[in-house]
Tab-separated table of C-alpha atoms in Angstrom:
chain	number	residue	atom	x	y	z
A	1	MET	CA	130.292	-45.224	90.980
A	2	ALA	CA	130.217	-41.278	91.972
A	3	THR	CA	128.844	-38.868	90.221
A	4	VAL	CA	130.157	-35.244	90.067
A	5	SER	CA	129.412	-31.843	88.041
A	6	VAL	CA	131.052	-30.915	85.609
A	7	TYR	CA	131.526	-27.125	85.113
A	8	ASN	CA	133.079	-24.424	82.272
A	9	MET	CA	135.384	-21.717	83.376
A	10	GLU	CA	132.142	-19.404	83.481
A	11	GLY	CA	131.246	-21.713	86.580
A	12	SER	CA	128.279	-23.401	84.765
A	13	LYS	CA	127.031	-26.802	85.873
A	14	VAL	CA	127.694	-28.740	81.876
A	15	GLY	CA	127.083	-31.693	82.280
A	16	THR	CA	127.995	-34.473	84.960
A	17	MET	CA	130.841	-36.993	84.811
A	18	GLU	CA	131.268	-41.019	86.902
A	19	LEU	CA	134.258	-41.504	89.037
A	20	ASN	CA	136.297	-44.451	89.125
A	21	ASP	CA	135.233	-46.613	92.585
A	22	ALA	CA	139.038	-47.197	91.845
A	23	VAL	CA	140.548	-44.790	92.794
A	24	PHE	CA	137.668	-42.076	93.936
A	25	GLY	CA	135.508	-43.994	96.505
A	26	ALA	CA	138.561	-46.305	97.371
A	27	LYS	CA	139.017	-46.715	101.551
A	28	ILE	CA	139.846	-44.143	103.330
A	29	ASN	CA	143.525	-45.300	105.044
A	30	GLU	CA	143.587	-42.172	107.398
A	31	HIS	CA	147.661	-43.665	108.478
A	32	LEU	CA	148.525	-43.903	105.069
A	33	VAL	CA	147.131	-40.394	105.154
A	34	HIS	CA	149.339	-39.328	108.134
A	35	MET	CA	152.461	-40.914	107.138
A	36	SER	CA	152.017	-39.667	102.837
A	37	VAL	CA	152.438	-36.530	104.660
A	38	VAL	CA	154.967	-36.355	106.826
A	39	GLN	CA	157.394	-37.636	103.923
A	40	TYR	CA	155.766	-34.721	101.839
A	41	LEU	CA	156.931	-32.719	104.401
A	42	ALA	CA	160.591	-34.492	105.545
A	43	ASN	CA	161.653	-34.583	102.189
A	44	LYS	CA	161.290	-31.349	101.328
A	45	ARG	CA	163.918	-30.176	105.061
A	46	GLN	CA	167.498	-28.995	103.777
A	47	GLY	CA	168.994	-30.330	107.217
A	48	THR	CA	171.670	-27.996	106.272
A	49	GLN	CA	171.947	-27.078	110.072
A	50	LYS	CA	175.447	-27.112	111.739
A	51	ALA	CA	177.253	-25.916	114.947
A	52	LYS	CA	180.234	-26.601	116.206
A	53	THR	CA	181.404	-28.949	118.580
A	54	ARG	CA	184.402	-28.669	121.850
A	55	SER	CA	185.950	-31.253	119.196
A	56	GLU	CA	185.749	-28.124	116.252
A	57	VAL	CA	185.656	-25.159	117.392
A	58	SER	CA	189.875	-23.154	117.688
A	59	GLY	CA	192.330	-23.090	120.858
A	60	GLY	CA	191.879	-25.030	124.149
A	61	GLY	CA	195.470	-27.030	123.099
A	62	ARG	CA	196.346	-26.882	126.864
A	63	LYS	CA	194.343	-26.217	130.173
A	64	PRO	CA	194.566	-22.865	130.888
A	65	TRP	CA	195.309	-23.349	134.383
A	66	ARG	CA	197.476	-25.907	136.773
A	67	GLN	CA	194.645	-28.630	138.217
A	68	LYS	CA	195.044	-27.188	141.641
A	69	GLY	CA	195.677	-24.118	144.324
A	70	THR	CA	194.675	-21.238	142.168
A	71	GLY	CA	191.135	-21.172	143.717
A	72	HIS	CA	189.863	-21.705	140.049
A	73	ALA	CA	186.861	-24.420	139.931
A	74	ARG	CA	189.225	-27.376	137.884
A	75	GLN	CA	189.258	-26.624	133.735
A	76	GLY	CA	190.899	-28.628	131.215
A	77	SER	CA	189.904	-26.522	127.783
A	78	ILE	CA	189.666	-23.507	126.963
A	79	ARG	CA	187.244	-24.935	124.382
A	80	ALA	CA	184.438	-26.822	126.344
A	81	PRO	CA	180.750	-25.360	126.928
A	82	GLN	CA	180.945	-23.774	130.052
A	83	TRP	CA	183.227	-21.315	128.387
A	84	LYS	CA	182.664	-17.723	126.335
A	85	GLY	CA	183.517	-19.327	122.936
A	86	GLY	CA	183.666	-23.152	123.476
A	87	GLY	CA	182.062	-25.376	121.436
A	88	VAL	CA	177.758	-26.245	121.770
A	89	VAL	CA	176.969	-29.110	123.631
A	90	PHE	CA	175.119	-31.793	121.523
A	91	ALA	CA	175.444	-29.244	118.914
A	92	PRO	CA	172.984	-29.986	114.914
A	93	THR	CA	175.342	-31.544	112.549
A	94	PRO	CA	174.186	-31.806	109.010
A	95	ARG	CA	171.674	-35.166	107.890
A	96	ASP	CA	168.725	-36.075	105.883
A	97	TYR	CA	165.036	-36.071	107.179
A	98	SER	CA	164.413	-37.715	104.081
A	99	PHE	CA	162.766	-41.560	103.976
A	100	LYS	CA	160.447	-43.863	101.786
A	101	LEU	CA	157.315	-45.374	100.955
A	102	ASN	CA	156.357	-48.341	99.445
A	103	LYS	CA	154.423	-47.323	95.976
A	104	LYS	CA	151.514	-49.238	97.199
A	105	GLU	CA	151.392	-47.342	100.314
A	106	LYS	CA	151.562	-44.028	98.035
A	107	ILE	CA	148.842	-44.884	95.834
A	108	ALA	CA	146.965	-46.702	98.521
A	109	ALA	CA	147.512	-42.485	100.861
A	110	LEU	CA	146.809	-40.468	96.748
A	111	LYS	CA	143.245	-42.573	96.768
A	112	SER	CA	142.235	-41.945	100.407
A	113	ALA	CA	143.145	-38.452	100.240
A	114	LEU	CA	141.203	-38.152	95.839
A	115	THR	CA	137.883	-40.139	97.808
A	116	SER	CA	137.874	-37.682	100.771
A	117	ARG	CA	137.843	-34.411	98.414
A	118	VAL	CA	134.525	-36.507	96.803
A	119	GLN	CA	133.128	-37.463	100.686
A	120	ASP	CA	132.926	-33.463	101.236
A	121	GLY	CA	131.933	-32.199	98.072
A	122	LYS	CA	135.080	-30.414	97.431
A	123	ILE	CA	135.786	-32.149	94.266
A	124	TYR	CA	134.798	-29.347	90.983
A	125	VAL	CA	136.101	-31.419	87.049
A	126	MET	CA	136.375	-28.743	84.845
A	127	ASP	CA	135.539	-29.803	81.039
A	128	GLU	CA	138.904	-27.694	79.929
A	129	LEU	CA	140.431	-24.647	80.991
A	130	ALA	CA	142.924	-23.168	78.759
A	131	PHE	CA	143.689	-19.193	78.383
A	132	GLY	CA	144.495	-17.632	75.546
A	133	GLU	CA	147.147	-15.646	77.574
A	134	ILE	CA	148.320	-14.835	80.894
A	135	LYS	CA	146.055	-12.697	82.839
A	136	THR	CA	145.793	-13.542	87.117
A	137	LYS	CA	141.964	-11.509	86.446
A	138	LYS	CA	140.514	-14.571	83.853
A	139	MET	CA	142.183	-17.526	87.252
A	140	ALA	CA	140.355	-15.268	90.006
A	141	ASP	CA	137.326	-14.716	87.915
A	142	VAL	CA	137.523	-18.365	86.929
A	143	LEU	CA	137.393	-18.996	91.251
A	144	LYS	CA	134.540	-17.479	91.515
A	145	GLY	CA	132.426	-18.589	89.072
A	146	LEU	CA	133.023	-22.293	91.028
A	147	GLY	CA	132.697	-20.198	94.614
A	148	VAL	CA	135.578	-21.474	95.563
A	149	GLN	CA	139.271	-19.002	97.000
A	150	LYS	CA	141.227	-21.351	98.518
A	151	ALA	CA	142.645	-23.907	95.600
A	152	PHE	CA	144.151	-27.164	94.065
A	153	ILE	CA	144.214	-26.408	90.808
A	154	VAL	CA	145.172	-30.036	88.658
A	155	THR	CA	145.798	-29.895	84.525
A	156	ASN	CA	146.241	-32.689	82.059
A	157	ASP	CA	149.190	-30.567	80.737
A	158	VAL	CA	152.156	-28.650	81.465
A	159	ASP	CA	150.310	-25.684	80.122
A	160	LYS	CA	152.234	-22.024	81.247
A	161	ASN	CA	149.192	-19.518	80.783
A	162	VAL	CA	147.401	-21.678	83.253
A	163	PHE	CA	150.081	-21.603	85.905
A	164	CYS	CA	151.122	-18.202	85.664
A	165	SER	CA	147.366	-16.786	85.886
A	166	ALA	CA	147.313	-18.111	89.093
A	167	ARG	CA	150.562	-17.784	90.979
A	168	ASN	CA	149.872	-14.566	92.423
A	169	ILE	CA	146.045	-15.685	93.829
A	170	PRO	CA	146.844	-16.169	97.682
A	171	ASN	CA	146.127	-20.059	98.702
A	172	VAL	CA	146.313	-21.692	95.331
A	173	LYS	CA	149.260	-23.760	93.740
A	174	THR	CA	148.756	-25.520	90.126
A	175	GLY	CA	149.959	-29.054	89.545
A	176	PHE	CA	149.994	-31.436	86.293
A	177	ILE	CA	149.137	-34.946	85.284
A	178	THR	CA	150.074	-36.152	82.056
A	179	LYS	CA	152.066	-38.371	79.835
A	180	VAL	CA	155.727	-38.128	78.152
A	181	ASN	CA	157.559	-39.492	75.394
A	182	THR	CA	161.046	-40.254	76.693
A	183	THR	CA	163.673	-42.356	74.550
A	184	ASP	CA	165.780	-45.595	76.358
A	185	LYS	CA	169.476	-44.126	76.956
A	186	LYS	CA	170.729	-47.592	76.936
A	187	THR	CA	168.051	-49.793	74.321
A	188	GLY	CA	166.884	-46.930	72.913
A	189	GLU	CA	164.009	-47.902	72.685
A	190	GLU	CA	161.392	-44.991	72.753
A	191	LYS	CA	158.714	-45.512	76.368
A	192	GLU	CA	155.084	-43.354	78.081
A	193	LEU	CA	156.407	-42.249	81.866
A	194	LEU	CA	153.607	-40.690	84.069
A	195	SER	CA	155.113	-37.017	84.738
A	196	SER	CA	153.013	-35.424	87.609
A	197	THR	CA	152.569	-33.263	90.793
A	198	LEU	CA	149.344	-34.701	92.103
A	199	ASN	CA	150.427	-35.206	95.621
A	200	VAL	CA	148.446	-36.376	99.297
A	201	TYR	CA	149.303	-32.977	100.759
A	202	ASP	CA	148.272	-30.411	99.175
A	203	ILE	CA	145.489	-32.326	98.245
A	204	LEU	CA	144.513	-31.914	101.245
A	205	LYS	CA	146.078	-27.776	101.960
A	206	TYR	CA	143.871	-26.477	99.137
A	207	ASN	CA	140.376	-28.147	100.457
A	208	ASN	CA	138.886	-27.905	96.980
A	209	LEU	CA	140.024	-30.051	94.212
A	210	VAL	CA	140.068	-27.746	90.845
A	211	ILE	CA	140.323	-30.694	88.092
A	212	THR	CA	139.960	-30.961	84.387
A	213	LYS	CA	138.444	-34.390	82.733
A	214	ALA	CA	141.135	-34.892	81.035
A	215	ALA	CA	143.550	-35.195	84.389
A	216	VAL	CA	140.304	-37.198	85.771
A	217	GLU	CA	140.810	-39.314	82.906
A	218	LEU	CA	144.317	-39.415	83.681
A	219	ILE	CA	144.797	-40.679	87.255
A	220	GLU	CA	141.690	-43.168	86.155
A	221	GLU	CA	144.097	-44.678	83.298
A	222	VAL	CA	147.178	-44.726	85.555
A	223	TYR	CA	145.987	-45.931	89.414
A	224	ALA	CA	142.581	-47.539	88.865
């Protein structure tokens, strides 16, 4: 098992933590990592681009002039692409760029990304990360104490003070992983679901992964 240091909010080392090799020591599959990033970016695309083809623009219900005898090139409609106000050749139309990955592929890609951060020494485990108020300077001081600038911060709960304190810092993004209780609408039974914004793209883009100890334990519980 890999062992990483645990830091407090002042950036001082307060202990160590052993990481589960099933999650943080997995075999890195570059192909699945690539596919996961492509899927994330593709699913964000709106796909709302649109231009009119010659069948959609107005006008041109007849030939602009007769076929022969005018000295002009033959024309069938003023809606043709070579005419001003005509349609666009192979015009873009609204489409859905999203595609799906299998659940096992997504998990394997996530494990690969987490493992790469451990191998590169770019993971910083915090004993806790909590603010009594929304204060950007406090979050900046935490990152300065760790010696990082570009970071993806992951907590074990939806903490508004943490998220709002980090949102104005360039090259810093926040996320969370937590369990929520919900009620099944059909059966009325209480059940526990995983809610998470953890993704491969952000882990790789922001270089450094700053994560709370409780979040690491939850990731190991869910994905190990």
